[in-house]
XYZ file of C-alpha atoms in Angstrom:
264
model
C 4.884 6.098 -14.385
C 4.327 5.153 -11.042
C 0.295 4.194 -10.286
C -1.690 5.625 -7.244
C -4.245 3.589 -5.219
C -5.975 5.723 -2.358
C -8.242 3.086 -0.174
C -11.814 5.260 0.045
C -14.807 5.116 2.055
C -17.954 2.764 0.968
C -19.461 6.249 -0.440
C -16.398 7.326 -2.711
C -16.058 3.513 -4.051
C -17.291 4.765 -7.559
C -15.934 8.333 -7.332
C -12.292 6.908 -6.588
C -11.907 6.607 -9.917
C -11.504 9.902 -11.153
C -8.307 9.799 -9.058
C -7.027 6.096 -8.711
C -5.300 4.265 -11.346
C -5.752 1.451 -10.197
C -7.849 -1.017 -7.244
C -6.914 -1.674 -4.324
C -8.623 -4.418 -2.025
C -9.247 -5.338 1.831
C -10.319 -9.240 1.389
C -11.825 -8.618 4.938
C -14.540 -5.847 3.811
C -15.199 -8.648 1.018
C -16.798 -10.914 3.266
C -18.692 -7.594 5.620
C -19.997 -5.346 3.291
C -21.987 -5.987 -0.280
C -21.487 -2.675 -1.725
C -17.749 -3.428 -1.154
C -18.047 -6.725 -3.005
C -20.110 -5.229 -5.644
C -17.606 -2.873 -6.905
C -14.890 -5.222 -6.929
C -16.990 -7.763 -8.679
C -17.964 -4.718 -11.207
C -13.870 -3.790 -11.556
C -13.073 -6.752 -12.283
C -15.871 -7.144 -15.189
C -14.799 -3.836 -15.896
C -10.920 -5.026 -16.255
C -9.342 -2.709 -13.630
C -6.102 -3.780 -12.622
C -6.910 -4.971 -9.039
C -4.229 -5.547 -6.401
C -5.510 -7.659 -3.184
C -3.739 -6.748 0.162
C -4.281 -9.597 2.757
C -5.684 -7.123 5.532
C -2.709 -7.330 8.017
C -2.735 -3.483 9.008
C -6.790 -3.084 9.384
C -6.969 -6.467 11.455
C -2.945 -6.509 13.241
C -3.113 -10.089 11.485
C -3.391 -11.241 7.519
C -7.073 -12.245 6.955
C -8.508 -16.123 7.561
C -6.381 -18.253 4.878
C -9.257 -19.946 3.792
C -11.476 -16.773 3.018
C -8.183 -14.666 1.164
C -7.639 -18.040 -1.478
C -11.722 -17.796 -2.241
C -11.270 -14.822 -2.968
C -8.100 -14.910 -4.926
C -10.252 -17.975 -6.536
C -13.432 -15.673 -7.134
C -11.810 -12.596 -8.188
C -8.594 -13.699 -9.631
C -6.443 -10.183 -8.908
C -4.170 -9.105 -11.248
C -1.625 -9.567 -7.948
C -1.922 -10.752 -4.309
C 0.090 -9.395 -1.300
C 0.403 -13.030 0.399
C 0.093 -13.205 4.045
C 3.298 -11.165 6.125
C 3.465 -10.687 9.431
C 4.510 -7.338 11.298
C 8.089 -6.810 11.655
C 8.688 -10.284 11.945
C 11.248 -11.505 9.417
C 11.072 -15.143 10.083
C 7.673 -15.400 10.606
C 6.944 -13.220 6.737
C 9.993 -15.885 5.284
C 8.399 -19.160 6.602
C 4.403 -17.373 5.045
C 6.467 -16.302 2.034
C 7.338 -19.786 1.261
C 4.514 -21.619 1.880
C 2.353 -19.325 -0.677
C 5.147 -18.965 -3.321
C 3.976 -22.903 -3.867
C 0.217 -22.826 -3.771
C -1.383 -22.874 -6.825
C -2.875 -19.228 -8.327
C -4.537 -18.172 -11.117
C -2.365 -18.126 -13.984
C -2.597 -14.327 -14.127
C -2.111 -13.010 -10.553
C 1.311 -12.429 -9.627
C 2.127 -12.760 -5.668
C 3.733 -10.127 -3.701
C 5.401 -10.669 -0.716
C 6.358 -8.315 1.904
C 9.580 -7.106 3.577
C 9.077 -7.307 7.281
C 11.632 -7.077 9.963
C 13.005 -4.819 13.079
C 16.131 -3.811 12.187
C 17.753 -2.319 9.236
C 19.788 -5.128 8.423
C 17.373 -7.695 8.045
C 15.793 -5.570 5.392
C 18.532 -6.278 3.309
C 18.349 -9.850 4.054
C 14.794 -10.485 3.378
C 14.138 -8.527 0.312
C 16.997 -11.262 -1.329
C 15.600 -13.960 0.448
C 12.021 -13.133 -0.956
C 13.867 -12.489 -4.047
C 15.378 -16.097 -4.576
C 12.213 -17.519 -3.333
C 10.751 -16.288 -6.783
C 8.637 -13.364 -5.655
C 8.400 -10.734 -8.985
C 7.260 -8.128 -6.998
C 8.256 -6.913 -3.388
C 6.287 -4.322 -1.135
C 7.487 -2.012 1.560
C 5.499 -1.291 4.769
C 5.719 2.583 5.678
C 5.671 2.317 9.486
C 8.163 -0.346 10.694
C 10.068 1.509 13.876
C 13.190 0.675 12.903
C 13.222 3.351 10.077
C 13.524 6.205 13.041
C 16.986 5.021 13.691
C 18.674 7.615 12.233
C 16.447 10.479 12.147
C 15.568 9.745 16.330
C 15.790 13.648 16.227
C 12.352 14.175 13.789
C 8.757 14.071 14.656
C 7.869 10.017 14.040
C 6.159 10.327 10.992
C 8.668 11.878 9.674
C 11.420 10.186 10.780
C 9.444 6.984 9.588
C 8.523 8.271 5.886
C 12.497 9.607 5.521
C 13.450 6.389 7.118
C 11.905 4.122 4.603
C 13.473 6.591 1.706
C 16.882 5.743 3.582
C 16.387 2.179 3.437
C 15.193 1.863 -0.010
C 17.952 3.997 -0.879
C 20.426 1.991 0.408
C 19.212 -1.164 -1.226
C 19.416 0.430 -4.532
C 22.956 1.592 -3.765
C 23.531 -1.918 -2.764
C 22.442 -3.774 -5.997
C 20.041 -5.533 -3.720
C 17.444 -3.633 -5.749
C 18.026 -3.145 -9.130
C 16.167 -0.866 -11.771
C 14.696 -4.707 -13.217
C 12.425 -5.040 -9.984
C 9.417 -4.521 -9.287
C 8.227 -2.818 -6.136
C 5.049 -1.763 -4.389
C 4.558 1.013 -1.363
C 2.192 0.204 1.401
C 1.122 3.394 3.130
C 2.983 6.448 4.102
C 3.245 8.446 7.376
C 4.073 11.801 5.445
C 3.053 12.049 1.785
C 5.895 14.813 0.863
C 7.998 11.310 1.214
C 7.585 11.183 -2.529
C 9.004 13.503 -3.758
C 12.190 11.604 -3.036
C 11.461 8.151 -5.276
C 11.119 10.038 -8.609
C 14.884 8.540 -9.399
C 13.635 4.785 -8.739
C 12.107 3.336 -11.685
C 11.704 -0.049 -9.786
C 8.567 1.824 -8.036
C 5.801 0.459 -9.981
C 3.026 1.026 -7.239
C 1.804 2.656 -4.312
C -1.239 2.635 -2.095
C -2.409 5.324 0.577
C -5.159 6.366 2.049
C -3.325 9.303 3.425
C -4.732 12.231 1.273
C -8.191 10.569 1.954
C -7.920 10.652 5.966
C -6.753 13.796 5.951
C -9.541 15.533 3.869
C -12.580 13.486 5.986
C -10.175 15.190 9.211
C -10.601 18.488 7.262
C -7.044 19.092 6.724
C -5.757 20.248 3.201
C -2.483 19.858 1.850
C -0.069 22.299 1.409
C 2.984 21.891 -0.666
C 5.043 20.039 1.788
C 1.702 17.947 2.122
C 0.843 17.487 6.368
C 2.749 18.234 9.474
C 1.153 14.623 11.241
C 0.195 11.588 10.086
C -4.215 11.375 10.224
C -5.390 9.426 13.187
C -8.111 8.406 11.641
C -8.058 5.135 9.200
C -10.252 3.058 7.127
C -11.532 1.271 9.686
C -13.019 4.414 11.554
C -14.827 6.192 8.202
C -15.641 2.972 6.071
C -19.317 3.794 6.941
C -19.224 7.908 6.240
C -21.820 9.389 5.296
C -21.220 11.191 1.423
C -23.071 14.118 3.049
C -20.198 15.019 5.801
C -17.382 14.283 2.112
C -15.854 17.096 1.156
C -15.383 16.181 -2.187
C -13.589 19.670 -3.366
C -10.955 18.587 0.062
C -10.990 15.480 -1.297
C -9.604 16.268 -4.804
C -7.146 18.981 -3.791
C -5.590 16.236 -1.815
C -5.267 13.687 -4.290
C -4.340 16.105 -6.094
C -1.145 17.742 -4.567
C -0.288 14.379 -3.784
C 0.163 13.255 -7.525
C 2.351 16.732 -7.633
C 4.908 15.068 -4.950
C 4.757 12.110 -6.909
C 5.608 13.913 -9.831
C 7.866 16.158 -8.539
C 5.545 19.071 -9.912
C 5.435 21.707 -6.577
């Protein structure tokens, strides 16, 4: 079964879970905010599976090197998504082998992420990362090069069927194989997973999709949203739980477990 994080505002940090399986953290809100820390100091007493991103998509760079191994130190994540940067395949590579050799807790296992701008190199990075001796392997939702061949579809949807394309073909491939172990960042249309069910590589996924689209006041429907949210964590972090609509907030999560699921 495939496990759900959806990244919340400060005020939903304990409600999250009645709908997230798991933790997801932002090593950057760590370091600004102590209710933040608080619950992932309390998660991690509690023994919720945690998963630390590095913060490239909130900040456009991974977080300060020395700040993301105290935490990694302090916290000791059940995995780490080391340091990538954004559609840059050499760039990711050379950060993807300097982390596979620094030392980790003996329980975290590192992550590394496929980056690059062009199909191809997809292909050619997810091995690379592979023989490097990465266990697990994430995929970014909104690299451009995944409107290549649906140029004729709104861009969040050409993006989310784009990445189902790519995946796709790197199962047809062999270059992923039903023995990996893979991780979704993001999505830029939600009904984009309906389409993984056949996978059973996907182990995890993070969005804060459903989320941005309730504080927005949009509701799902059963092909989930016709736009991707403008809105992120970094402009409703701070929300007030008075302005939450908490029954929005559900149905969302919600219908988006039934895409997951296949269930509609």
């Amino acid at each position: 079964m495939i496990k759900v994080n959806h990244e919340v505002p400060f005020c939903l940090l304990n409600a999250s879970r009645k709908f997230n399986d798991y933790e997801f953290c932002l090593p950057h809100l760590l370091d600004q905010n102590e209710q933040y820390k608080n619950h992932f100091l309390q998660a991690k007493e509690d023994g919720r599976y945690i998963i630390m991103d590095n913060s490239l998509h909130e900040l456009g760079t991974a977080y300060d090197t020395d700040r993301l191994l105290y935490w990694v130190a302090e916290l000791e994540p059940d995995e780490f998504i080391v340091p990538d940067v954004w559609e840059n395949y050499s760039k990711t590579v050379v950060n993807a082998r300097e982390w596979i050799n620094i030392p980790f807790p003996k329980n975290t296992t590192k992550v590394a992420v496929i980056q690059s701008n062009t199909r191809a190199t997809v292909s050619v990075c997810t091995q690379v990362l592979k023989d490097l001796g990465y266990k697990k392997l994430a995929y970014s939702y909104g690299a451009n090069h995944y409107k290549e061949n649906n140029s004729n579809l709104p861009d969040y949807l050409a993006k989310a069927l784009g990445r189902v394309d790519a995946i796709s073909y790197l199962y047809e491939h062999g270059t992923l194989t039903d023995q990996d172990n893979v991780h979704l960042l993001g999505t830029a249309c939600p009904f984009e997973f309906n389409f993984y069910s056949k996978f059973k590589f996907i182990k995890t996924i993070d969005t804060s999709n459903p989320i941005m689209a309730a504080l927005e006041g949009v509701k799902y429907d059963m092909y989930g949203i016709h736009s991707k949210p403008e809105a992120n964590m970094n402009d409703y972090a701070d929300v007030e739980f008075s302005k939450v609509n908490l029954d929005l907030i559900f149905h969302n999560t919600n219908m988006f477990k039934k895409y997951l699921n296949n269930n509609l």
